[in-house]
PDB file of C-alpha atoms in Angstrom:
ATOM      1  CA  TYR A 242      75.844  53.387  35.552  1.00 51.00           C
ATOM      2  CA  THR A 243      73.699  54.713  32.710  1.00 57.00           C
ATOM      3  CA  SER A 244      73.978  53.619  29.103  1.00 78.00           C
ATOM      4  CA  SER A 245      74.528  56.186  26.396  1.00 83.00           C
ATOM      5  CA  SER A 246      71.266  55.200  24.694  1.00 88.00           C
ATOM      6  CA  ASP A 247      69.375  56.117  27.890  1.00 89.00           C
ATOM      7  CA  LEU A 248      71.120  59.477  27.987  1.00 89.00           C
ATOM      8  CA  LYS A 249      70.350  60.098  24.320  1.00 92.00           C
ATOM      9  CA  ALA A 250      66.692  59.186  24.849  1.00 93.00           C
ATOM     10  CA  PHE A 251      66.479  61.500  27.880  1.00 92.00           C
ATOM     11  CA  GLU A 252      68.151  64.336  25.978  1.00 93.00           C
ATOM     12  CA  ARG A 253      65.872  63.820  22.967  1.00 95.00           C
ATOM     13  CA  ARG A 254      62.759  63.915  25.165  1.00 95.00           C
ATOM     14  CA  LEU A 255      63.971  66.969  27.103  1.00 94.00           C
ATOM     15  CA  THR A 256      64.803  68.951  23.939  1.00 95.00           C
ATOM     16  CA  GLU A 257      61.458  67.910  22.440  1.00 95.00           C
ATOM     17  CA  TYR A 258      59.563  69.067  25.514  1.00 93.00           C
ATOM     18  CA  ILE A 259      61.354  72.433  25.711  1.00 93.00           C
ATOM     19  CA  ALA A 260      60.887  72.988  21.957  1.00 93.00           C
ATOM     20  CA  CYS A 261      57.185  72.189  22.355  1.00 94.00           C
ATOM     21  CA  LEU A 262      56.860  74.938  24.976  1.00 91.00           C
ATOM     22  CA  GLN A 263      58.434  77.618  22.749  1.00 90.00           C
ATOM     23  CA  PRO A 264      55.391  78.526  20.566  1.00 92.00           C
ATOM     24  CA  ALA A 265      53.094  78.953  23.576  1.00 92.00           C
ATOM     25  CA  THR A 266      55.790  80.914  25.395  1.00 93.00           C
ATOM     26  CA  GLY A 267      56.117  83.246  22.405  1.00 93.00           C
ATOM     27  CA  ARG A 268      52.355  83.846  22.316  1.00 95.00           C
ATOM     28  CA  TRP A 269      52.246  84.600  26.055  1.00 95.00           C
ATOM     29  CA  ARG A 270      55.160  87.031  25.641  1.00 95.00           C
ATOM     30  CA  MET A 271      53.343  88.850  22.822  1.00 97.00           C
ATOM     31  CA  ILE A 272      50.158  89.056  24.900  1.00 96.00           C
ATOM     32  CA  LEU A 273      52.120  90.445  27.852  1.00 96.00           C
ATOM     33  CA  ILE A 274      53.883  93.011  25.647  1.00 97.00           C
ATOM     34  CA  VAL A 275      50.647  94.178  23.997  1.00 97.00           C
ATOM     35  CA  VAL A 276      48.745  94.498  27.286  1.00 97.00           C
ATOM     36  CA  SER A 277      51.721  96.247  28.939  1.00 97.00           C
ATOM     37  CA  VAL A 278      51.993  98.777  26.096  1.00 98.00           C
ATOM     38  CA  CYS A 279      48.225  99.384  26.220  1.00 97.00           C
ATOM     39  CA  THR A 280      48.400  99.901  29.985  1.00 97.00           C
ATOM     40  CA  ALA A 281      51.355 102.286  29.682  1.00 97.00           C
ATOM     41  CA  THR A 282      49.652 104.276  26.899  1.00 97.00           C
ATOM     42  CA  GLY A 283      46.411 104.445  28.859  1.00 96.00           C
ATOM     43  CA  ALA A 284      48.289 105.471  32.009  1.00 96.00           C
ATOM     44  CA  TRP A 285      50.021 108.281  30.136  1.00 97.00           C
ATOM     45  CA  ASN A 286      46.718 109.589  28.772  1.00 95.00           C
ATOM     46  CA  TRP A 287      45.151 109.262  32.229  1.00 94.00           C
ATOM     47  CA  LEU A 288      47.998 111.172  33.895  1.00 93.00           C
ATOM     48  CA  ILE A 289      48.174 114.050  31.396  1.00 94.00           C
ATOM     49  CA  ASP A 290      44.410 114.637  31.449  1.00 93.00           C
ATOM     50  CA  PRO A 291      43.799 117.841  33.430  1.00 93.00           C
ATOM     51  CA  GLU A 292      40.396 116.515  34.541  1.00 91.00           C
ATOM     52  CA  THR A 293      42.095 113.652  36.461  1.00 89.00           C
ATOM     53  CA  GLN A 294      43.205 116.049  39.218  1.00 88.00           C
ATOM     54  CA  LYS A 295      39.794 117.680  39.514  1.00 92.00           C
ATOM     55  CA  VAL A 296      37.586 114.610  39.901  1.00 93.00           C
ATOM     56  CA  SER A 297      37.595 111.654  42.271  1.00 93.00           C
ATOM     57  CA  PHE A 298      39.804 108.636  41.630  1.00 91.00           C
ATOM     58  CA  PHE A 299      36.933 106.377  40.540  1.00 93.00           C
ATOM     59  CA  THR A 300      35.460 109.078  38.305  1.00 94.00           C
ATOM     60  CA  SER A 301      38.831 109.560  36.625  1.00 93.00           C
ATOM     61  CA  LEU A 302      39.049 105.793  36.020  1.00 93.00           C
ATOM     62  CA  TRP A 303      35.497 105.846  34.623  1.00 95.00           C
ATOM     63  CA  ASN A 304      36.542 108.673  32.270  1.00 94.00           C
ATOM     64  CA  HIS A 305      39.454 106.543  30.963  1.00 95.00           C
ATOM     65  CA  PRO A 306      38.012 103.096  30.182  1.00 96.00           C
ATOM     66  CA  PHE A 307      40.966 102.090  27.948  1.00 96.00           C
ATOM     67  CA  PHE A 308      43.395 102.472  30.846  1.00 96.00           C
ATOM     68  CA  THR A 309      41.013 100.881  33.343  1.00 97.00           C
ATOM     69  CA  ILE A 310      40.329  97.805  31.190  1.00 97.00           C
ATOM     70  CA  SER A 311      43.967  97.309  30.171  1.00 97.00           C
ATOM     71  CA  CYS A 312      45.133  97.691  33.785  1.00 97.00           C
ATOM     72  CA  ILE A 313      42.562  95.183  35.046  1.00 97.00           C
ATOM     73  CA  THR A 314      43.573  92.808  32.221  1.00 97.00           C
ATOM     74  CA  LEU A 315      47.261  93.119  33.142  1.00 97.00           C
ATOM     75  CA  ILE A 316      46.553  92.448  36.817  1.00 97.00           C
ATOM     76  CA  GLY A 317      44.372  89.472  35.842  1.00 97.00           C
ATOM     77  CA  LEU A 318      47.127  88.052  33.644  1.00 96.00           C
ATOM     78  CA  PHE A 319      49.597  88.197  36.526  1.00 96.00           C
ATOM     79  CA  PHE A 320      47.123  86.501  38.859  1.00 97.00           C
ATOM     80  CA  ALA A 321      46.658  83.824  36.170  1.00 95.00           C
ATOM     81  CA  GLY A 322      50.429  83.208  36.181  1.00 93.00           C
ATOM     82  CA  ILE A 323      51.578  84.806  32.927  1.00 93.00           C
ATOM     83  CA  HIS A 324      54.897  85.678  34.578  1.00 91.00           C
ATOM     84  CA  LYS A 325      55.588  81.935  34.906  1.00 92.00           C
ATOM     85  CA  ARG A 326      54.359  81.074  31.416  1.00 92.00           C
ATOM     86  CA  VAL A 327      56.676  83.517  29.654  1.00 93.00           C
ATOM     87  CA  VAL A 328      59.713  81.852  31.261  1.00 92.00           C
ATOM     88  CA  ALA A 329      58.482  78.230  31.387  1.00 92.00           C
ATOM     89  CA  PRO A 330      61.326  76.747  29.262  1.00 92.00           C
ATOM     90  CA  SER A 331      63.919  78.458  31.491  1.00 92.00           C
ATOM     91  CA  ILE A 332      62.231  77.100  34.615  1.00 93.00           C
ATOM     92  CA  ILE A 333      62.261  73.548  33.198  1.00 93.00           C
ATOM     93  CA  ALA A 334      65.939  73.829  32.194  1.00 93.00           C
ATOM     94  CA  ALA A 335      66.918  75.249  35.611  1.00 94.00           C
ATOM     95  CA  ARG A 336      65.129  72.444  37.450  1.00 95.00           C
ATOM     96  CA  CYS A 337      66.783  69.842  35.224  1.00 94.00           C
ATOM     97  CA  ARG A 338      70.203  71.402  35.921  1.00 94.00           C
ATOM     98  CA  THR A 339      69.540  71.054  39.644  1.00 95.00           C
ATOM     99  CA  VAL A 340      68.735  67.352  39.303  1.00 94.00           C
ATOM    100  CA  LEU A 341      71.479  66.640  36.746  1.00 93.00           C
ATOM    101  CA  ALA A 342      74.144  68.219  38.990  1.00 91.00           C
ATOM    102  CA  GLU A 343      73.834  65.148  41.220  1.00 90.00           C
ATOM    103  CA  TYR A 344      75.060  63.060  38.279  1.00 88.00           C
ATOM    104  CA  ASN A 345      77.861  65.432  37.257  1.00 90.00           C
ATOM    105  CA  MET A 346      75.867  66.672  34.262  1.00 92.00           C
ATOM    106  CA  SER A 347      74.041  69.796  33.188  1.00 94.00           C
ATOM    107  CA  CYS A 348      71.987  71.003  30.227  1.00 93.00           C
ATOM    108  CA  ASP A 349      71.695  74.147  28.154  1.00 93.00           C
ATOM    109  CA  ASP A 350      68.520  76.191  27.639  1.00 91.00           C
ATOM    110  CA  THR A 351      67.432  73.974  24.738  1.00 91.00           C
ATOM    111  CA  GLY A 352      67.743  70.751  26.767  1.00 91.00           C
ATOM    112  CA  LYS A 353      71.022  69.458  25.303  1.00 94.00           C
ATOM    113  CA  LEU A 354      72.940  67.486  27.923  1.00 93.00           C
ATOM    114  CA  ILE A 355      76.379  68.620  29.039  1.00 91.00           C
ATOM    115  CA  LEU A 356      78.536  65.841  30.470  1.00 88.00           C
ATOM    116  CA  LYS A 357      81.078  67.129  32.957  1.00 85.00           C
ATOM    117  CA  PRO A 358      84.369  65.313  33.527  1.00 83.00           C
ATOM    118  CA  ARG A 359      84.411  62.929  36.446  1.00 76.00           C
ATOM    119  CA  PRO A 360      86.387  64.148  39.418  1.00 70.00           C
ATOM    120  CA  HIS A 361      89.566  62.181  39.962  1.00 69.00           C
ATOM    121  CA  VAL A 362      89.672  60.313  43.249  1.00 65.00           C
ATOM    122  CA  GLN A 363      93.147  59.605  44.588  1.00 64.00           C
TER     123      GLN A 363
END
């Protein structure tokens, strides 16, 4: 048995926490988009360069520092866990749904609680 004030306090804290993650998530998404576009642009320039086919792989990378640096940055971001940071609020909400299912509840992506009807036992 849980009082409604406890549920309201939990919901308030959950929505506050998810809302607090949103600005950082937005910044990480912008960083990922910018680095991805830079990598794609650099890759295109690297691939259409006729010299790329004539020289060794490492020489071609040396000749295209923009692509090389942006590619290394993108790989570094993934090793640093950017793929988890851009979806952090969704991960938190999904984990809460898993726990709340035990109590016949759920929550939306903003952290608002959803009370499900109790199953009727006959």
